[in-house]
Amino acid sequence: MSSNQITNNIRKLRFENDEMTQQKLADKAGVTRQTIIAIEAGKYSPSLTLAFKIADAFGVPIEDVFQYQQQDLKTNNESES
Amino acid sequence: MSSNQITNNIRKLRFENDEMTQQKLADKAGVTRQTIIAIEAGKYSPSLTLAFKIADAFGVPIEDVFQYQQQDLKTNNESES
DNA sequence: ACATAATGTAAAGAATACTTTACATAATGT
DNA sequence: ACATTATGTAAAGTATTCTTTACATTATGT
């Protein structure tokens, strides 16, 4: 239940950052490689703390790494573009 | 151990947003009032999903609500090969 | 051929986030 | 005085995240 509403660009960012390995990212973020694998694969979403650490590892804001797919909180009409 | 490294401006943002009550914020974020109380008081940090929902409730990016106090950033040179 | 590095799956247990229920207090309104 | 609203504490239970361990596959180097 409550499947994951968060997508991410971790794989893309790893390759853009000198092909950083999952292990290297795990070290930088202070978690295990398994955690990186699971999050990168979208199996579950990280804690906010880990999200900050991963974003820091790439030197970008959280929003550049993770995107929240809001399904329907309510009809929040914000037509942009 | 591993006490919370995340601070937040929820209380300030609530009052700036027409004195939004904790209950109202909880409704908007889809969690219970207890969860809002605990996070606002810094008892624990939210999941990334909830962080996004709370930021959305105020119409601001996550960084405007939550700040990561990084204590020791890991040096880059420890698994260089 | 063999070793090593990088990625992947799986599953049990520990740690943390979140819910539910219950009760308490101060402030406001009738 | 009484009811209602907003905030707070606490504690037990559920759900989710994260760790630990083990093993598999593909690619690269010697």
mmCIF file of C-alpha atoms (C1' of nucleotides) in Angstrom:
data_model
loop_
_atom_site.group_PDB
_atom_site.id
_atom_site.type_symbol
_atom_site.label_atom_id
_atom_site.label_comp_id
_atom_site.label_asym_id
_atom_site.label_seq_id
_atom_site.Cartn_x
_atom_site.Cartn_y
_atom_site.Cartn_z
ATOM 1 C CA MET A 1 0.000 0.000 0.000
ATOM 2 C CA SER A 2 0.887 3.636 -0.298
ATOM 3 C CA SER A 3 3.257 2.995 -3.143
ATOM 4 C CA ASN A 4 6.088 5.368 -3.640
ATOM 5 C CA GLN A 5 5.206 8.818 -4.960
ATOM 6 C CA ILE A 6 8.793 9.926 -5.249
ATOM 7 C CA THR A 7 10.934 9.638 -8.346
ATOM 8 C CA ASN A 8 14.655 10.378 -8.530
ATOM 9 C CA ASN A 9 17.578 11.136 -10.809
ATOM 10 C CA ILE A 10 20.227 9.415 -8.765
ATOM 11 C CA ARG A 11 21.523 7.201 -11.539
ATOM 12 C CA LYS A 12 21.739 10.095 -13.946
ATOM 13 C CA LEU A 13 23.443 12.288 -11.363
ATOM 14 C CA ARG A 14 25.933 9.548 -10.504
ATOM 15 C CA PHE A 15 27.034 9.284 -14.095
ATOM 16 C CA GLU A 16 27.166 13.023 -14.518
ATOM 17 C CA ASN A 17 29.397 13.204 -11.443
ATOM 18 C CA ASP A 18 32.378 11.326 -12.795
ATOM 19 C CA GLU A 19 30.497 8.017 -12.855
ATOM 20 C CA MET A 20 30.282 7.902 -9.097
ATOM 21 C CA THR A 21 29.659 4.325 -8.005
ATOM 22 C CA GLN A 22 26.801 3.325 -5.731
ATOM 23 C CA GLN A 23 29.349 2.429 -3.086
ATOM 24 C CA LYS A 24 30.972 5.843 -3.264
ATOM 25 C CA LEU A 25 27.623 7.581 -2.962
ATOM 26 C CA ALA A 26 26.724 5.322 -0.052
ATOM 27 C CA ASP A 27 29.972 6.296 1.680
ATOM 28 C CA LYS A 28 29.352 9.983 1.129
ATOM 29 C CA ALA A 29 25.794 9.723 2.402
ATOM 30 C CA GLY A 30 26.794 7.519 5.317
ATOM 31 C CA VAL A 31 24.515 4.616 4.466
ATOM 32 C CA THR A 32 24.995 1.151 3.039
ATOM 33 C CA ARG A 33 25.106 0.298 -0.626
ATOM 34 C CA GLN A 34 21.848 -1.612 -0.276
ATOM 35 C CA THR A 35 20.077 1.545 0.786
ATOM 36 C CA ILE A 36 21.321 3.408 -2.277
ATOM 37 C CA ILE A 37 20.284 0.545 -4.550
ATOM 38 C CA ALA A 38 16.782 0.445 -3.078
ATOM 39 C CA ILE A 39 16.249 4.194 -3.287
ATOM 40 C CA GLU A 40 17.774 4.527 -6.733
ATOM 41 C CA ALA A 41 15.469 1.724 -7.889
ATOM 42 C CA GLY A 42 12.507 3.508 -6.308
ATOM 43 C CA LYS A 43 11.724 0.636 -3.949
ATOM 44 C CA TYR A 44 11.093 3.154 -1.213
ATOM 45 C CA SER A 45 11.714 6.806 -0.587
ATOM 46 C CA PRO A 46 14.441 8.039 1.750
ATOM 47 C CA SER A 47 14.140 9.847 5.026
ATOM 48 C CA LEU A 48 14.475 13.611 4.726
ATOM 49 C CA THR A 49 17.883 13.406 6.371
ATOM 50 C CA LEU A 50 19.146 10.940 3.790
ATOM 51 C CA ALA A 51 17.596 12.978 0.980
ATOM 52 C CA PHE A 52 19.608 15.981 2.169
ATOM 53 C CA LYS A 53 22.787 13.910 2.348
ATOM 54 C CA ILE A 54 22.349 12.525 -1.149
ATOM 55 C CA ALA A 55 21.613 15.983 -2.544
ATOM 56 C CA ASP A 56 24.721 17.256 -0.758
ATOM 57 C CA ALA A 57 26.795 14.485 -2.306
ATOM 58 C CA PHE A 58 25.892 15.894 -5.710
ATOM 59 C CA GLY A 59 25.988 19.520 -4.612
ATOM 60 C CA VAL A 60 22.426 20.203 -5.696
ATOM 61 C CA PRO A 61 19.143 20.983 -3.931
ATOM 62 C CA ILE A 62 16.816 18.146 -2.993
ATOM 63 C CA GLU A 63 14.407 19.051 -5.777
ATOM 64 C CA ASP A 64 17.114 18.301 -8.346
ATOM 65 C CA VAL A 65 17.393 14.754 -7.070
ATOM 66 C CA PHE A 66 13.875 13.868 -5.970
ATOM 67 C CA GLN A 67 10.502 14.759 -7.470
ATOM 68 C CA TYR A 68 7.218 14.430 -5.676
ATOM 69 C CA GLN A 69 4.466 13.133 -7.951
ATOM 70 C CA GLN A 70 1.428 14.526 -6.276
ATOM 71 C CA GLN A 71 -1.511 12.490 -7.442
ATOM 72 C CA ASP A 72 -4.419 14.544 -6.186
ATOM 73 C CA LEU A 73 -4.205 16.438 -2.995
ATOM 74 C CA LYS A 74 -6.847 18.708 -4.368
ATOM 75 C CA THR A 75 -7.427 20.651 -7.518
ATOM 76 C CA ASN A 76 -4.491 22.905 -7.108
ATOM 77 C CA ASN A 77 -4.613 24.834 -10.338
ATOM 78 C CA GLU A 78 -1.214 26.168 -11.047
ATOM 79 C CA SER A 79 -0.875 26.329 -14.768
ATOM 80 C CA GLU A 80 2.607 27.304 -15.538
ATOM 81 C CA SER A 81 4.679 27.209 -18.707
ATOM 82 C CA MET B 1 21.828 8.189 19.174
ATOM 83 C CA SER B 2 21.780 10.013 15.894
ATOM 84 C CA SER B 3 19.668 12.842 17.215
ATOM 85 C CA ASN B 4 17.812 14.908 14.736
ATOM 86 C CA GLN B 5 19.918 17.014 12.393
ATOM 87 C CA ILE B 6 16.942 18.731 10.832
ATOM 88 C CA THR B 7 15.470 22.017 11.957
ATOM 89 C CA ASN B 8 12.261 23.537 10.647
ATOM 90 C CA ASN B 9 10.204 26.713 10.330
ATOM 91 C CA ILE B 10 6.818 25.090 10.492
ATOM 92 C CA ARG B 11 5.495 27.156 13.364
ATOM 93 C CA LYS B 12 6.631 30.380 11.738
ATOM 94 C CA LEU B 13 5.180 29.359 8.394
ATOM 95 C CA ARG B 14 1.872 28.395 9.968
ATOM 96 C CA PHE B 15 1.463 31.819 11.489
ATOM 97 C CA GLU B 16 2.540 33.531 8.295
ATOM 98 C CA ASN B 17 -0.075 31.523 6.442
ATOM 99 C CA ASP B 18 -3.160 32.965 8.062
ATOM 100 C CA GLU B 19 -2.397 31.301 11.383
ATOM 101 C CA MET B 20 -2.969 27.846 9.980
ATOM 102 C CA THR B 21 -3.669 25.442 12.832
ATOM 103 C CA GLN B 22 -1.741 22.232 13.349
ATOM 104 C CA GLN B 23 -4.916 20.328 12.545
ATOM 105 C CA LYS B 24 -5.355 22.156 9.257
ATOM 106 C CA LEU B 25 -1.770 21.492 8.259
ATOM 107 C CA ALA B 26 -2.182 17.855 9.247
ATOM 108 C CA ASP B 27 -5.252 17.607 7.019
ATOM 109 C CA LYS B 28 -3.472 19.200 4.093
ATOM 110 C CA ALA B 29 -0.477 16.917 4.497
ATOM 111 C CA GLY B 30 -2.634 13.869 5.060
ATOM 112 C CA VAL B 31 -1.215 12.940 8.445
ATOM 113 C CA THR B 32 -2.415 13.135 12.021
ATOM 114 C CA ARG B 33 -2.071 16.140 14.267
ATOM 115 C CA GLN B 34 0.333 14.182 16.475
ATOM 116 C CA THR B 35 2.712 13.810 13.586
ATOM 117 C CA ILE B 36 2.717 17.554 12.936
ATOM 118 C CA ILE B 37 3.285 18.262 16.628
ATOM 119 C CA ALA B 38 6.226 15.879 16.793
ATOM 120 C CA ILE B 39 7.888 17.208 13.655
ATOM 121 C CA GLU B 40 7.257 20.857 14.499
ATOM 122 C CA ALA B 41 8.803 20.204 17.922
ATOM 123 C CA GLY B 42 11.779 18.529 16.270
ATOM 124 C CA LYS B 43 11.178 15.199 17.976
ATOM 125 C CA TYR B 44 11.957 13.445 14.718
ATOM 126 C CA SER B 45 12.360 14.351 11.087
ATOM 127 C CA PRO B 46 9.713 13.545 8.495
ATOM 128 C CA SER B 47 9.889 11.172 5.584
ATOM 129 C CA LEU B 48 10.777 12.852 2.302
ATOM 130 C CA THR B 49 7.203 12.348 1.133
ATOM 131 C CA LEU B 50 5.786 14.152 4.140
ATOM 132 C CA ALA B 51 8.403 16.889 3.804
ATOM 133 C CA PHE B 52 7.191 17.496 0.253
ATOM 134 C CA LYS B 53 3.560 17.553 1.390
ATOM 135 C CA ILE B 54 4.250 20.058 4.163
ATOM 136 C CA ALA B 55 6.245 22.279 1.810
ATOM 137 C CA ASP B 56 3.380 22.059 -0.669
ATOM 138 C CA ALA B 57 0.909 23.091 2.021
ATOM 139 C CA PHE B 58 2.848 26.335 2.364
ATOM 140 C CA GLY B 59 3.624 26.650 -1.325
ATOM 141 C CA VAL B 60 7.377 26.792 -0.779
ATOM 142 C CA PRO B 61 10.324 24.500 -1.571
ATOM 143 C CA ILE B 62 11.467 21.981 1.022
ATOM 144 C CA GLU B 63 14.538 24.048 1.848
ATOM 145 C CA ASP B 64 12.299 26.879 3.047
ATOM 146 C CA VAL B 65 10.720 24.583 5.623
ATOM 147 C CA PHE B 66 13.522 22.251 6.633
ATOM 148 C CA GLN B 67 17.235 22.890 7.119
ATOM 149 C CA TYR B 68 19.852 20.197 7.316
ATOM 150 C CA GLN B 69 22.519 20.933 9.933
ATOM 151 C CA GLN B 70 25.421 19.010 8.534
ATOM 152 C CA GLN B 71 27.889 18.335 11.283
ATOM 153 C CA ASP B 72 30.761 16.576 9.630
ATOM 154 C CA LEU B 73 30.866 16.387 5.920
ATOM 155 C CA LYS B 74 32.698 13.430 4.640
ATOM 156 C CA THR B 75 35.891 14.144 2.846
ATOM 157 C CA ASN B 76 36.079 13.306 -0.776
ATOM 158 C CA ASN B 77 39.370 11.517 -0.714
ATOM 159 C CA GLU B 78 38.696 8.437 1.297
ATOM 160 C CA SER B 79 37.953 5.876 -1.333
ATOM 161 C CA GLU B 80 39.712 7.405 -4.255
ATOM 162 C CA SER B 81 41.130 4.862 -6.614
ATOM 163 C "C1'" DA C 1 41.595 -18.999 -16.448
ATOM 164 C "C1'" DC C 2 41.288 -16.382 -12.477
ATOM 165 C "C1'" DA C 3 40.619 -12.235 -9.672
ATOM 166 C "C1'" DT C 4 38.290 -8.023 -8.890
ATOM 167 C "C1'" DA C 5 34.889 -4.270 -9.333
ATOM 168 C "C1'" DA C 6 30.190 -2.829 -10.015
ATOM 169 C "C1'" DT C 7 25.505 -3.880 -9.961
ATOM 170 C "C1'" DG C 8 21.645 -6.730 -8.613
ATOM 171 C "C1'" DT C 9 18.199 -9.774 -5.657
ATOM 172 C "C1'" DA C 10 16.599 -11.520 -1.301
ATOM 173 C "C1'" DA C 11 15.369 -11.843 3.438
ATOM 174 C "C1'" DA C 12 15.643 -11.242 8.578
ATOM 175 C "C1'" DG C 13 16.155 -7.947 12.087
ATOM 176 C "C1'" DA C 14 16.908 -3.191 14.036
ATOM 177 C "C1'" DA C 15 15.754 1.610 14.022
ATOM 178 C "C1'" DT C 16 12.743 5.269 13.062
ATOM 179 C "C1'" DA C 17 8.353 7.388 11.463
ATOM 180 C "C1'" DC C 18 3.519 7.507 11.981
ATOM 181 C "C1'" DT C 19 -1.193 6.287 14.017
ATOM 182 C "C1'" DT C 20 -4.413 5.730 17.552
ATOM 183 C "C1'" DT C 21 -6.201 6.645 21.915
ATOM 184 C "C1'" DA C 22 -6.483 9.109 26.024
ATOM 185 C "C1'" DC C 23 -6.002 12.849 28.936
ATOM 186 C "C1'" DA C 24 -4.305 17.809 30.299
ATOM 187 C "C1'" DT C 25 -4.145 22.975 30.050
ATOM 188 C "C1'" DA C 26 -4.862 27.678 28.501
ATOM 189 C "C1'" DA C 27 -7.677 30.845 25.730
ATOM 190 C "C1'" DT C 28 -12.084 32.303 23.746
ATOM 191 C "C1'" DG C 29 -17.010 32.689 23.436
ATOM 192 C "C1'" DT C 30 -22.000 32.018 25.194
ATOM 193 C "C1'" DA D 1 -20.195 28.253 34.633
ATOM 194 C "C1'" DC D 2 -19.890 25.606 30.654
ATOM 195 C "C1'" DA D 3 -18.550 24.354 25.949
ATOM 196 C "C1'" DT D 4 -15.269 24.671 22.277
ATOM 197 C "C1'" DT D 5 -10.790 25.301 20.073
ATOM 198 C "C1'" DA D 6 -5.880 24.931 19.867
ATOM 199 C "C1'" DT D 7 -1.896 23.050 21.734
ATOM 200 C "C1'" DG D 8 0.601 19.710 24.466
ATOM 201 C "C1'" DT D 9 2.305 15.007 26.646
ATOM 202 C "C1'" DA D 10 2.437 10.066 26.764
ATOM 203 C "C1'" DA D 11 2.450 5.342 25.442
ATOM 204 C "C1'" DA D 12 1.397 1.165 22.735
ATOM 205 C "C1'" DG D 13 1.021 -0.615 18.215
ATOM 206 C "C1'" DT D 14 1.727 -0.532 13.037
ATOM 207 C "C1'" DA D 15 4.305 0.753 8.960
ATOM 208 C "C1'" DT D 16 8.320 2.015 6.663
ATOM 209 C "C1'" DT D 17 13.240 2.767 6.272
ATOM 210 C "C1'" DC D 18 17.809 1.052 6.857
ATOM 211 C "C1'" DT D 19 21.361 -2.549 8.056
ATOM 212 C "C1'" DT D 20 23.487 -6.881 7.748
ATOM 213 C "C1'" DT D 21 24.581 -10.972 5.453
ATOM 214 C "C1'" DA D 22 24.785 -13.866 1.602
ATOM 215 C "C1'" DC D 23 24.959 -15.004 -3.039
ATOM 216 C "C1'" DA D 24 24.430 -14.085 -8.450
ATOM 217 C "C1'" DT D 25 25.723 -11.818 -12.909
ATOM 218 C "C1'" DT D 26 28.324 -9.078 -16.087
ATOM 219 C "C1'" DA D 27 32.393 -6.568 -17.369
ATOM 220 C "C1'" DT D 28 37.359 -5.594 -17.074
ATOM 221 C "C1'" DG D 29 42.206 -6.572 -16.177
ATOM 222 C "C1'" DT D 30 46.318 -9.795 -15.502
#
